[in-house]
Short mmCIF file of C-alpha atoms in Angstrom, two decimals:
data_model
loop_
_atom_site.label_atom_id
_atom_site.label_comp_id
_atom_site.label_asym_id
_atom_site.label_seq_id
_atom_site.Cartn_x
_atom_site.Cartn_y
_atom_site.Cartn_z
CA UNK A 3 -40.86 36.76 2.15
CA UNK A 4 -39.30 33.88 0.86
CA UNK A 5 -38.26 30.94 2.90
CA UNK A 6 -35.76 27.49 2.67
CA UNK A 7 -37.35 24.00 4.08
CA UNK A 8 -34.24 21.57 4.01
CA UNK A 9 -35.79 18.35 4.50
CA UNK A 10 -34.97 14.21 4.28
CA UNK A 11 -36.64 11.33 3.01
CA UNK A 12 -36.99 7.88 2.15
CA UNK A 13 -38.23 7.29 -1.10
CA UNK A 14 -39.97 3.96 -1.46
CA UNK A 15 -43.46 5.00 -1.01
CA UNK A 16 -42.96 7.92 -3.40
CA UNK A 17 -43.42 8.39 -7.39
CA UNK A 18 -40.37 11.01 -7.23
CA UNK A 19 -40.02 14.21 -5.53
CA UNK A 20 -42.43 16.48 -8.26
CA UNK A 21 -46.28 16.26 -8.63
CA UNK A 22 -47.49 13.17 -10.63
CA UNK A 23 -51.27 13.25 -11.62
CA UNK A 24 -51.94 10.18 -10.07
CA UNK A 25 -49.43 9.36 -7.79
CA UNK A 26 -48.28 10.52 -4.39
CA UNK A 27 -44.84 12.64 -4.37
CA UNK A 28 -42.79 13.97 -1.75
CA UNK A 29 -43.21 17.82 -2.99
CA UNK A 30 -47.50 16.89 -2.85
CA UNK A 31 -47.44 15.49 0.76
CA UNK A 32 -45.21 18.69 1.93
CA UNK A 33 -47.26 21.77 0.21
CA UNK A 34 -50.57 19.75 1.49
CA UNK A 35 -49.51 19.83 5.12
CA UNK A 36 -47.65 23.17 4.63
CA UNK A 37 -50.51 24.91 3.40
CA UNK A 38 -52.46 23.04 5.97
CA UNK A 39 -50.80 24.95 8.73
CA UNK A 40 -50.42 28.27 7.10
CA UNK A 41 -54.14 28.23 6.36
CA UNK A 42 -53.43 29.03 2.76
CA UNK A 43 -52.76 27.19 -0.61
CA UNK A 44 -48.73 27.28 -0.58
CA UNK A 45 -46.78 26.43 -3.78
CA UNK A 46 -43.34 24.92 -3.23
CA UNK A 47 -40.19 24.77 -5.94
CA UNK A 48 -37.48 22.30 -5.04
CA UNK A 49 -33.65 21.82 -6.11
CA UNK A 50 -34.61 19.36 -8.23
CA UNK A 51 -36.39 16.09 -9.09
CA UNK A 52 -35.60 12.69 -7.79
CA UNK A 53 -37.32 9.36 -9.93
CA UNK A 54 -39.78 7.23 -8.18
CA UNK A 55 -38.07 5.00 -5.21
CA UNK A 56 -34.88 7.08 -4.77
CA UNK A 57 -34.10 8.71 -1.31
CA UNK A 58 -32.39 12.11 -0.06
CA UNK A 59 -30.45 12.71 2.57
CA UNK A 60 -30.71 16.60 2.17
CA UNK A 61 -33.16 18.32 -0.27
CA UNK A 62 -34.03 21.99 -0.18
CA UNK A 63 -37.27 23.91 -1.71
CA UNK A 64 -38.80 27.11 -1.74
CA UNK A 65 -42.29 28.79 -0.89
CA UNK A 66 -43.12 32.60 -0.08
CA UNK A 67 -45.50 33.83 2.59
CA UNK A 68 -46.57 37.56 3.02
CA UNK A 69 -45.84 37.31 6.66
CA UNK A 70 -43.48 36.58 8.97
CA UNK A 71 -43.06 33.00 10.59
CA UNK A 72 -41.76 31.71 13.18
CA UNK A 73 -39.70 28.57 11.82
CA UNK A 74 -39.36 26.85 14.60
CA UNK A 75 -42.66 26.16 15.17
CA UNK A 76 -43.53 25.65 11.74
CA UNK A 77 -41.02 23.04 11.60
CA UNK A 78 -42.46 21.61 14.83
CA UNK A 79 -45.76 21.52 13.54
CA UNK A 80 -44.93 19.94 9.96
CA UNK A 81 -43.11 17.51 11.56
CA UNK A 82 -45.83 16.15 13.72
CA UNK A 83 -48.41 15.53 11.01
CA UNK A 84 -45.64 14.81 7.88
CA UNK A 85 -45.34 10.95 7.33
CA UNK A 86 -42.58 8.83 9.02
CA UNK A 87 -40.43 8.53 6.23
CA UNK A 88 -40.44 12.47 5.26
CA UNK A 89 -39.06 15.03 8.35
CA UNK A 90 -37.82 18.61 8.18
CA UNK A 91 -34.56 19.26 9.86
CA UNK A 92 -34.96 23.08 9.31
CA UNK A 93 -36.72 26.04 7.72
CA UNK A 94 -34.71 29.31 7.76
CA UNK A 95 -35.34 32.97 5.52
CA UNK A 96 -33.52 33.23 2.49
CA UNK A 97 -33.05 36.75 0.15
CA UNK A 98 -36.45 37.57 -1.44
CA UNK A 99 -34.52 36.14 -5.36
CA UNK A 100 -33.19 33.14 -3.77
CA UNK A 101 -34.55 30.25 -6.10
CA UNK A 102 -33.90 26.18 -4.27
CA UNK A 103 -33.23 25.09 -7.45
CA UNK A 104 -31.62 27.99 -10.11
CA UNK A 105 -29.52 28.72 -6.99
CA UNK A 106 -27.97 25.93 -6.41
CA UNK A 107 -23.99 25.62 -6.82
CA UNK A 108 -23.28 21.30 -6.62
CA UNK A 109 -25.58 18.17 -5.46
CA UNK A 110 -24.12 15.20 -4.82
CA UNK A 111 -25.18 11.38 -4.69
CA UNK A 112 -24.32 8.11 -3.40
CA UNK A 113 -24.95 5.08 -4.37
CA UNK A 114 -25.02 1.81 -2.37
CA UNK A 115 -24.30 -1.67 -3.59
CA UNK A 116 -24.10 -4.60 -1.09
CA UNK A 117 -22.66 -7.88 -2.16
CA UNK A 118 -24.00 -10.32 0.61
CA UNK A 119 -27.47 -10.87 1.21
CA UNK A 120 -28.20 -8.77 3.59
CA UNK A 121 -32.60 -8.74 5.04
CA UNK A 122 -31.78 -5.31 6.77
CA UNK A 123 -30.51 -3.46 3.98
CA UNK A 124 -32.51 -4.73 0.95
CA UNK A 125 -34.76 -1.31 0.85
CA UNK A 126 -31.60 0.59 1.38
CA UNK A 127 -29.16 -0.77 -0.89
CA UNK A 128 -29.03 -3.18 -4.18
CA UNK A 129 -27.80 -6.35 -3.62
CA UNK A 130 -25.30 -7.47 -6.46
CA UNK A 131 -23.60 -10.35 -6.12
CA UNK A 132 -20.95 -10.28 -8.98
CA UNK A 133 -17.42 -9.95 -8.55
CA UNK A 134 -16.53 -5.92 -9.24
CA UNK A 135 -13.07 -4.75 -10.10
CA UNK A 136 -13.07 -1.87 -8.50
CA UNK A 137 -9.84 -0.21 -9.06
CA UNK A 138 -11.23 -0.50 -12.87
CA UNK A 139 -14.51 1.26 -12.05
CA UNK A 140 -12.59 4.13 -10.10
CA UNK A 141 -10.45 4.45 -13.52
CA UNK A 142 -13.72 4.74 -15.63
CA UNK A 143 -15.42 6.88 -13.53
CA UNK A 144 -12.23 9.44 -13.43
CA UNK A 145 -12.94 9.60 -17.66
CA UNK A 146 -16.36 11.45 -16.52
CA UNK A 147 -13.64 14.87 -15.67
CA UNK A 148 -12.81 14.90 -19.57
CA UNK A 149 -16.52 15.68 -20.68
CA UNK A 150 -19.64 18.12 -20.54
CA UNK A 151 -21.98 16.72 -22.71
CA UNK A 152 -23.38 13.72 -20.73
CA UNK A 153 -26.64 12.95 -23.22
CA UNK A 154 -26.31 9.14 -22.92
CA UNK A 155 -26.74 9.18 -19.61
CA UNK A 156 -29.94 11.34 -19.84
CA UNK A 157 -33.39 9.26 -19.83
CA UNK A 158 -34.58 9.32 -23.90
CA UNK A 159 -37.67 11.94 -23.65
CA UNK A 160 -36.98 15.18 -21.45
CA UNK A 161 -36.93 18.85 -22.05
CA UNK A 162 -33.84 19.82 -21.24
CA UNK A 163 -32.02 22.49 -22.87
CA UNK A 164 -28.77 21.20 -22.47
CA UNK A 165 -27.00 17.61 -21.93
CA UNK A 166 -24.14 19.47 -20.17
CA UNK A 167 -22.84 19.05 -17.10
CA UNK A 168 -19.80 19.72 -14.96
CA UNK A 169 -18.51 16.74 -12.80
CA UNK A 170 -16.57 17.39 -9.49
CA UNK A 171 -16.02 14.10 -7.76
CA UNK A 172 -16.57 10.54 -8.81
CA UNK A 173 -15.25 7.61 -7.12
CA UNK A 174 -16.26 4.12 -5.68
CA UNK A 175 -15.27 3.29 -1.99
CA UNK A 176 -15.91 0.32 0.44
CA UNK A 177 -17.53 2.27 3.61
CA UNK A 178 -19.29 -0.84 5.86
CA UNK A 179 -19.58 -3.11 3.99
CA UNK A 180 -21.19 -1.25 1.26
CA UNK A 181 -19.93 -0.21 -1.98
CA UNK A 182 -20.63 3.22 -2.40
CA UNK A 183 -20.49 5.52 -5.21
CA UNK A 184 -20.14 9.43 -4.68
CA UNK A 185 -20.98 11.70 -7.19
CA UNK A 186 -21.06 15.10 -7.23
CA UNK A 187 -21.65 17.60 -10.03
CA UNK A 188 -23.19 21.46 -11.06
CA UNK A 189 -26.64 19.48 -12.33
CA UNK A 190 -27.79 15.91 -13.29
CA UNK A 191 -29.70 14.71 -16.02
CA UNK A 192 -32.94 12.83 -15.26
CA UNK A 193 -31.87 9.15 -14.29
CA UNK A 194 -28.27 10.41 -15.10
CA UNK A 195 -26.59 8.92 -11.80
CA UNK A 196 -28.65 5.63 -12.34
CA UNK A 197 -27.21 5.38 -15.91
CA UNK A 198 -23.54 6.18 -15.21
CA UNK A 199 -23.40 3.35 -12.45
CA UNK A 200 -25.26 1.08 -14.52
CA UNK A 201 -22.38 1.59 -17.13
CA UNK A 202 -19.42 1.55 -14.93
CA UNK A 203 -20.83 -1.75 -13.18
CA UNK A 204 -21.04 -3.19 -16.72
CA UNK A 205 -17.24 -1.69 -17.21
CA UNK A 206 -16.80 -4.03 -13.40
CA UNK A 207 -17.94 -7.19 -14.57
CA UNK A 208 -15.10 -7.43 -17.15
CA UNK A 209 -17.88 -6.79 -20.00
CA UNK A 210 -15.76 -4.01 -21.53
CA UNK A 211 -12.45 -2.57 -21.55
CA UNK A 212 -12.04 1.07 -19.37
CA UNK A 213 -12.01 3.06 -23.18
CA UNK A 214 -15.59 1.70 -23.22
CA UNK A 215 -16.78 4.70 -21.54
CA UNK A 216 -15.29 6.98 -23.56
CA UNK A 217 -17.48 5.42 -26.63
CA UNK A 218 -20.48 5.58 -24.89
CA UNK A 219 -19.99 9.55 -23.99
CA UNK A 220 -19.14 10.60 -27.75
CA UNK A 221 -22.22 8.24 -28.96
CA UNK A 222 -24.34 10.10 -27.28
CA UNK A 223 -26.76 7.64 -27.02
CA UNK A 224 -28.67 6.03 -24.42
CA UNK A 225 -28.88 2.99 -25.70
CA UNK A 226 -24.76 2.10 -25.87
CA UNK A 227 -25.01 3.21 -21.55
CA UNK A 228 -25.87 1.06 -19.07
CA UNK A 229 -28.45 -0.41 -17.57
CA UNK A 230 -30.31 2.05 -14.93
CA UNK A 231 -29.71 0.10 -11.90
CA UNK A 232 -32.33 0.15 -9.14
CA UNK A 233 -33.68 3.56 -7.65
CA UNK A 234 -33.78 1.86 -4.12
CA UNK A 235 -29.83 2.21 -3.70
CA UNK A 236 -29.42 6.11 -4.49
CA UNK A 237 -29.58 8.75 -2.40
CA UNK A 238 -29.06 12.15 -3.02
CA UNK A 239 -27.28 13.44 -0.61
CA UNK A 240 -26.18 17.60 -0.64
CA UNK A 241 -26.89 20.40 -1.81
CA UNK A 242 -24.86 23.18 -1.96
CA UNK A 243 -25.73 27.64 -2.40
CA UNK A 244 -24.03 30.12 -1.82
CA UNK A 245 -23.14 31.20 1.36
CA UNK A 246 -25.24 35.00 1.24
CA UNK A 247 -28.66 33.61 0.60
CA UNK A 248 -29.71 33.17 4.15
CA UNK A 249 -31.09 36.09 5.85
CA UNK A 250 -31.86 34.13 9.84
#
């Protein structure tokens, strides 16, 4: 039987979501304490891969166990021995094909910018304290709708089949006194989100025209992007499946 964990968490302790080697991930402190529980060596697959520092609202993975649980107190249990900063809002059974991360329809992102030094938010948000035309930004960010392949956004060495991607939504609003960026598309590239704000901040500061992004897309090259700005201000933040997958 194959079962859904949708989880949160906050990513500054973390080298990413998927195993590392040598460094502690998200998906490595969940299948230790899951298989901790279940008294057997559990494997999980999630909907994707966040980069070292970056948080999530909502991610979703997978495992299979050849017996019936009860969720509830499963995700009673992981939550009382699962770090602080990682916590399961539910686990729920899924058809037996169901896969967290071929399965999945959209995910969407945000990311936060403050502009005043702020002590409470500087784990939660990058502080940037240059003037940002934003009605400029919102006009470079609606040239992402005209393109699939998105390869200079993608970090240099990954094995991706495919730079292509289908963009949704993307638009920068004031919410709180944040600047926030919302993203959402069919997949991301690795460090994709990173890259595209990086270049549309750039695009901001008056460095380049609007038609700038539309040179860096057909270059196809990293290095005429942006800088990657910081992972500490991006959160993923939903996933979205089909509506049939769920079984109870």
């Amino acid at each position: 039987m194959r079962y859904f964990i949708e989880l949160s968490y906050f990513g500054k302790a973390y080298h990413g979501w998927q195993n590392q080697p040598d460094s502690i991930t998200v998906q490595e402190v969940l299948e230790k304490n899951l298989s901790k529980v279940l008294g057997s060596k559990i494997d999980i697959v999630g909907a994707g891969r966040t980069d070292a520092g970056v948080h999530s609202k909502q991610m979703f993975a997978h495992f299979d166990a050849e017996e019936e649980i009860d969720t509830t107190l499963l995700k009673y249990k992981l939550n009382s021995m699962l770090p602080k900063d990682v916590a399961i809002s539910e686990i729920f059974q899924v058809q037996g094909d169901t896969h967290a991360r071929f399965d999945a329809v959209s995910r969407s992102y945000e990311y936060y910018i403050v502009q005043e030094k702020n002590p409470f938010l500087k784990d939660f948000a990058w502080f940037l304290k240059h003037d940002l035309d934003i009605e400029k930004m919102n006009e470079a960010a609606q040239v992402l709708y005209d393109y699939s392949n998105f390869r200079s956004f993608s970090k240099s060495r990954t094995d991706v089949k495919t730079y292509n991607c289908r963009i949704d939504h993307a638009k920068w609003e004031v919410e709180d006194n944040k600047l926030v960026f919302h993203i959402t598309a069919d997949r991301f590239l690795r460090n994709m989100v990173r890259a595209v704000v990086g270049t549309l901040i750039e695009i901001g500061q008056n460095k380049y025209p609007v038609s700038h992004i539309h040179e860096v897309i057909k270059s196809e090259d990293r290095g005429k992007a942006g800088t990657s700005v910081p992972a500490h201000g991006l959160y993923l933040t939903r996933i979205e499946y089909p509506e049939n997958i769920r079984i109870k």
